[in-house]
Each structure stands twice: as structure tokens, then as C-alpha cells.
Amino acid sequence: MNLTTKIFSTALIAALAVTCFAAEKKASAANNSDVEIFSGRDNKANILKGILPPNVKNIACIAAGSYPGSAGYRKGIELLKQAGYNVKVMPHAFEKPVKGKVSAKLEHRVKDFMDAWLDKNIDMILCIRGGRGCGDVMQAIDWNKLPPRPELYVQGYSDVTMILCALQKRNYGHPVAGPMVGAMQGLVPDALKAMRNMHHNQQVGPVKVAPIVKGDCEGLPLAGLLSRFAWVVKTSDRPIVKDRIIFIESVSANIEQIRNYFQTLLDEKFFDGAAGVVFCCFTKTNSDKATVDALLKEVAPKLGVPVYMNFPFGHRNISYTIDYSRKAVIKNNTVTFPAK
């Protein structure tokens, strides 16, 4: 092999390496398209100290949806331990999926959920991430084998909306729409304070929101991901919306998908009986905010209730926590969760 050939071969190998790295990085981003890990903010472990409800000492971490492959998820677990919580990582939480799948075997994810639920020492089930697959777990659960356990907190968002809806429909557990293991480490101070106040029955807000369809209202919240509401509304896990304020976020959906999700919910009369609707963070839409806002303003009058926008909940590092049992009050263009 002459010098020119060697140089060409070396350059070709380097180029291939760069291409492979870029492809791997792109694939990794696709596998984490819900953006459930926020960049660390050089936060110390004490940022999570006492952030959960006072009676929560023992946490079970599950991955009911996609495989939590990034190192950030394990870092989040370590931060919880350093903050003084007893963390039980369920046996299949980090089980790698078989080729072509994004989640561990369904029967293993179901077993982890049920075993965590049946462990009387566990005070909270904290989801490691969402992704895809939580709805399948809920549909596979034998609810006759699970006690209601109203004292058991279950926290997550994104695809975990499917779990929260199933629990709310059956009056099981204590559902909370809030940051998961991967997200906690990157939350801004305001979001950390909001989580702590929500979990300690202290007032959260008032938070300024923008009116679309004006009107004061109050009620228990129902919070989750738009695409998952559009999915769950056609299943036996359809949540109860009567007299509730529905907080809706969206991620990785384009304008036409968002429009279609809302149309599905309207066709299914999802909003009938609700007290109000609050549009939260609509991120990764491939459209600018003005385009998204225009669509939301087009949809809002069709919902038949007061509608507001710009509440900080969803796939952002300023995401607030919403406990399904904490009453929300919308008045004077603000959202407040009064102290219990």
C-alpha cells in the first residue's frame, strides 16, 4: 500500500467514524425524543432533599415505558439516594429491549409495577422515564390483584399520562403529574420550589396565564400529554373529567398532529363536563410559537369551557408538579393551588 492509499484509507476511516458517531447520536436523540432528561445545573444532592411528600421515605423506580438507556437516569437515582431517600430500583427497570423494540418485555414491566404496588413499604412509585409502552402495562394489569392504596404516590408525566389516567379512573393510588428521575436533576429553582410546595400542601402560585376564552373556574386538576389523552380516551382507562381543570402539554408533535389529537378529543366529547382547560408547554413542534399559539386559539372556543395558556408544565426544565388531589383555582388570569 503506497502513501497516497494509506492517507486515503485513514481519511476514509475517520470520515466513517464521524458518520457513525453522528448516526448514533441521532438515533439516541430519537430514542429520547420526549426530552425526559434535562442537563444538570451543577445542582448538589440537597436540591432533592425533602422535595417529596413528608411521609415518602421509600421509593420504587420503574420503567413502564421506554428503556432508560442514558446515564442521566442513573444519575437521577443516585441524587435521590444522596438526598436521603431509600430507592428500590425494580428488577427490570434497566432491562435492555430486544432488537427492534424500545421497551423491556411487557410481562416484566407489568411485574415490576405490580410488585412495587404490592410492597407495603413503598411510599411512592417514581417513574424513571416515559417514552412508549405505559398504556400497554395498564391494559395488562389484573386490577383485582391490587389494593386501591390511596396513600401510594405515583409520579410521572409524558407517556406516564396513561398510568395516571388509569389510576384516576379507578380511584387507585395518589396520581401526580410531575418530573421523573431523569428530569429532576435539571429543574430550575422555581420548578423545584413548586414541586416541594405542591408535595407539602403549601400554596403554589399565583402563576400568570394568558386567557383565550375568559372565565373564572376551579376544580381538581387532570394533567397530561395531549397525544396520550387522545389515545386513552378510546380505552377503558379513559379518565373522569367532570368538574376538573385539564392541563395539557405536548411534545414532538407537529401542527397537523396537534390538530388531529384535539379533533379526536372533541369527537370523543372528552371536554364535556370539565371546569376549564389550560394549555401548557407545547415543545418540539417543528413550528414557531406564534403558529402553535394560533392553532390553540383556533381550538379553544370549541372546548366549551374557559381556556388559558402558558402554564409551566411539560417537557421543560421549568415544569411544575401537579397533584391530582390539589384543587386549582383560575381567577384574574392566574392559576393558584391554594394551601390545603
Coordinates of C-alpha atoms in Angstrom, one line a residue, residues 88-326:
K88 CA -35.6 0.5 45.2
V89 CA -34.9 0.1 41.5
M90 CA -37.3 -2.6 40.3
P91 CA -35.5 -5.7 38.7
H92 CA -36.5 -5.0 35.1
A93 CA -36.2 -1.2 35.1
F94 CA -32.9 -1.2 33.2
E95 CA -33.6 -4.4 31.2
K96 CA -32.5 -3.8 27.6
P97 CA -35.2 -4.4 25.0
V98 CA -34.8 -7.0 22.3
K99 CA -33.8 -5.8 18.8
G100 CA -36.5 -3.7 17.2
K101 CA -38.2 -2.8 20.4
V102 CA -37.9 0.3 22.6
S103 CA -39.1 -1.3 25.9
A104 CA -38.4 -4.3 28.1
K105 CA -40.7 -7.3 27.8
L106 CA -44.3 -6.4 28.6
E107 CA -44.7 -9.1 31.2
H108 CA -41.6 -7.8 33.0
R109 CA -42.8 -4.2 33.1
V110 CA -46.2 -5.4 34.4
K111 CA -44.5 -7.5 37.1
D112 CA -42.3 -4.5 38.2
F113 CA -45.4 -2.3 38.5
M114 CA -47.4 -4.9 40.4
D115 CA -44.6 -5.9 42.7
A116 CA -43.9 -2.2 43.6
W117 CA -47.6 -1.7 44.2
L118 CA -47.9 -4.7 46.5
D119 CA -44.8 -3.8 48.5
K120 CA -46.3 -2.2 51.6
N121 CA -43.0 -0.5 52.5
I122 CA -43.1 1.6 49.3
D123 CA -44.5 5.1 49.7
M124 CA -44.0 6.3 46.1
I125 CA -43.7 4.8 42.7
L126 CA -41.5 7.2 40.7
C127 CA -41.2 6.6 37.0
I128 CA -37.7 6.7 35.6
R129 CA -39.0 7.9 32.2
G130 CA -41.9 7.7 29.8
G131 CA -41.3 7.0 26.1
R132 CA -43.7 4.4 24.8
G133 CA -45.4 1.4 26.5
C134 CA -47.1 2.7 29.7
G135 CA -50.6 2.2 28.2
D136 CA -49.8 -1.5 27.4
V137 CA -48.8 -2.0 31.0
M138 CA -52.1 -0.6 32.3
Q139 CA -54.2 -2.7 29.9
A140 CA -52.3 -5.8 31.0
I141 CA -52.8 -5.2 34.8
D142 CA -55.0 -7.5 36.8
W143 CA -56.6 -4.8 38.9
N144 CA -58.4 -7.4 41.1
K145 CA -55.0 -8.3 42.5
L146 CA -54.1 -4.8 43.5
P147 CA -55.5 -3.0 46.6
P148 CA -56.5 0.7 46.0
R149 CA -53.7 2.1 48.2
P150 CA -54.8 5.8 48.2
E151 CA -51.7 6.7 50.2
L152 CA -49.3 5.5 47.4
Y153 CA -48.0 8.3 45.3
V154 CA -47.3 7.6 41.6
Q155 CA -45.4 10.4 39.8
G156 CA -44.5 10.9 36.2
Y157 CA -45.6 12.7 33.0
S158 CA -45.2 12.2 29.2
D159 CA -46.3 8.6 28.4
V160 CA -46.9 8.1 32.1
T161 CA -50.1 10.1 31.5
M162 CA -51.5 6.6 30.6
I163 CA -50.7 5.3 34.1
L164 CA -52.1 8.5 35.8
C165 CA -55.4 8.2 33.8
A166 CA -55.8 4.6 34.7
L167 CA -55.3 5.3 38.4
Q168 CA -57.6 8.3 38.4
K169 CA -60.4 6.4 36.5
R170 CA -60.3 3.6 39.2
N171 CA -59.6 5.8 42.2
Y172 CA -56.4 4.0 42.8
G173 CA -53.2 5.4 44.3
H174 CA -52.3 9.1 44.5
P175 CA -51.5 10.2 40.9
V176 CA -49.1 13.2 40.4
A177 CA -48.2 14.7 37.1
G178 CA -44.6 15.8 37.6
P179 CA -40.9 15.4 36.7
M180 CA -39.4 12.0 36.7
V181 CA -36.0 10.6 37.7
G182 CA -34.2 12.0 34.6
A183 CA -35.8 15.5 34.8
M184 CA -35.4 16.3 38.4
Q185 CA -31.6 16.9 38.3
G186 CA -32.0 19.8 35.7
L187 CA -35.1 21.6 37.1
V188 CA -34.7 25.3 37.7
P189 CA -35.1 26.6 41.3
D190 CA -38.6 27.8 40.6
A191 CA -39.8 24.4 39.5
L192 CA -38.0 22.7 42.4
K193 CA -39.8 25.1 44.8
A194 CA -43.1 24.4 43.1
M195 CA -42.7 20.7 43.5
R196 CA -41.8 21.0 47.1
N197 CA -44.7 23.3 47.9
M198 CA -47.1 21.0 45.9
H199 CA -46.0 18.0 47.9
H200 CA -46.1 19.8 51.2
N201 CA -49.6 21.1 50.8
Q202 CA -48.4 24.7 50.6
Q203 CA -49.7 27.3 48.1
V204 CA -48.4 27.1 44.6
G205 CA -48.8 30.3 42.5
P206 CA -50.4 32.5 41.6
V207 CA -49.0 31.8 38.1
K208 CA -49.8 34.3 35.4
V209 CA -51.6 32.7 32.4
A210 CA -53.0 34.2 29.2
P211 CA -56.8 34.0 28.6
I212 CA -58.1 32.7 25.4
V213 CA -61.7 32.0 26.5
K214 CA -62.2 34.1 29.6
G215 CA -63.9 32.8 32.8
D216 CA -63.0 32.0 36.4
C217 CA -63.2 28.4 37.4
E218 CA -61.9 26.0 40.0
G219 CA -61.6 22.2 40.4
L220 CA -59.3 19.3 40.9
P221 CA -56.7 19.0 38.0
L222 CA -56.2 16.4 35.4
A223 CA -52.8 16.9 33.7
G224 CA -51.0 15.1 30.9
L225 CA -49.7 14.8 27.4
L226 CA -52.1 15.7 24.5
S227 CA -51.2 12.7 22.4
R228 CA -51.8 10.3 25.3
F229 CA -55.1 11.8 26.2
A230 CA -56.1 11.3 22.5
W231 CA -55.1 7.6 22.9
V232 CA -56.5 6.9 26.3
V233 CA -59.9 8.5 25.6
K234 CA -60.8 5.4 23.5
T235 CA -59.8 2.8 26.1
S236 CA -61.2 1.5 29.4
D237 CA -58.7 3.8 31.2
R238 CA -60.5 7.0 30.0
P239 CA -60.2 9.4 32.9
I240 CA -63.0 11.3 34.6
V241 CA -63.0 14.9 33.6
K242 CA -66.2 16.2 35.3
D243 CA -65.6 19.4 37.2
R244 CA -61.8 19.1 36.5
I245 CA -59.4 21.6 35.1
I246 CA -57.5 19.9 32.4
F247 CA -53.8 20.9 32.0
I248 CA -52.5 19.8 28.6
E249 CA -48.9 19.7 27.3
S250 CA -47.4 18.4 24.0
V251 CA -44.0 17.3 22.8
S252 CA -42.6 16.1 19.4
A253 CA -45.9 16.6 17.6
N254 CA -46.2 18.8 14.5
I255 CA -49.1 21.2 13.9
E256 CA -51.2 18.7 11.9
Q257 CA -50.8 16.0 14.6
I258 CA -51.8 18.5 17.3
R259 CA -54.8 19.5 15.3
N260 CA -55.8 15.8 14.8
Y261 CA -55.3 15.0 18.5
F262 CA -57.6 17.8 19.5
Q263 CA -60.2 16.7 16.9
T264 CA -60.1 13.2 18.4
L265 CA -60.8 14.5 21.8
L266 CA -63.6 16.7 20.5
D267 CA -65.1 13.8 18.6
E268 CA -65.0 11.7 21.8
K269 CA -66.5 14.6 23.8
F270 CA -63.5 14.5 26.2
F271 CA -64.0 18.0 27.4
D272 CA -67.7 17.7 28.3
G273 CA -68.3 18.5 31.9
A274 CA -64.8 19.9 32.5
A275 CA -64.4 23.1 34.6
G276 CA -61.7 24.6 32.4
V277 CA -58.7 23.9 30.2
V278 CA -55.1 25.2 30.5
F279 CA -52.6 24.8 27.6
C280 CA -49.1 24.3 29.0
C281 CA -45.8 23.7 27.2
F282 CA -46.1 22.7 23.5
T283 CA -42.5 21.9 22.6
K284 CA -40.6 20.3 19.6
T285 CA -43.4 21.0 17.2
N286 CA -41.2 22.0 14.2
S287 CA -43.2 25.2 14.2
D288 CA -42.6 28.6 15.8
K289 CA -44.6 29.6 18.9
A290 CA -46.8 32.0 17.0
T291 CA -48.0 29.2 14.7
V292 CA -48.7 26.9 17.7
D293 CA -50.5 29.7 19.6
A294 CA -52.6 30.4 16.6
L295 CA -53.8 26.8 16.5
L296 CA -54.5 26.7 20.2
K297 CA -56.6 29.9 19.8
E298 CA -58.5 28.3 17.0
V299 CA -59.2 25.2 19.0
A300 CA -60.1 26.9 22.3
P301 CA -63.6 28.2 21.5
K302 CA -64.6 24.6 20.5
L303 CA -64.0 23.2 24.0
G304 CA -67.0 24.9 25.6
V305 CA -65.1 26.0 28.8
P306 CA -62.8 28.7 30.0
V307 CA -59.4 28.2 28.3
Y308 CA -56.0 29.7 29.3
M309 CA -52.4 29.2 28.0
N310 CA -48.8 29.4 29.0
F311 CA -48.8 27.4 32.3
P312 CA -45.3 25.9 33.0
F313 CA -46.0 22.2 32.9
G314 CA -44.4 19.8 30.4
H315 CA -41.1 18.9 28.8
R316 CA -39.1 21.8 30.0
N317 CA -36.8 22.4 33.0
I318 CA -39.3 24.9 34.5
S319 CA -42.0 22.2 34.6
Y320 CA -44.3 22.5 37.7
T321 CA -45.7 19.5 39.5
I322 CA -49.5 18.9 39.5
D323 CA -51.0 16.7 42.2
Y324 CA -54.4 15.3 41.0
S325 CA -55.8 15.8 44.6
R326 CA -54.8 19.5 44.9

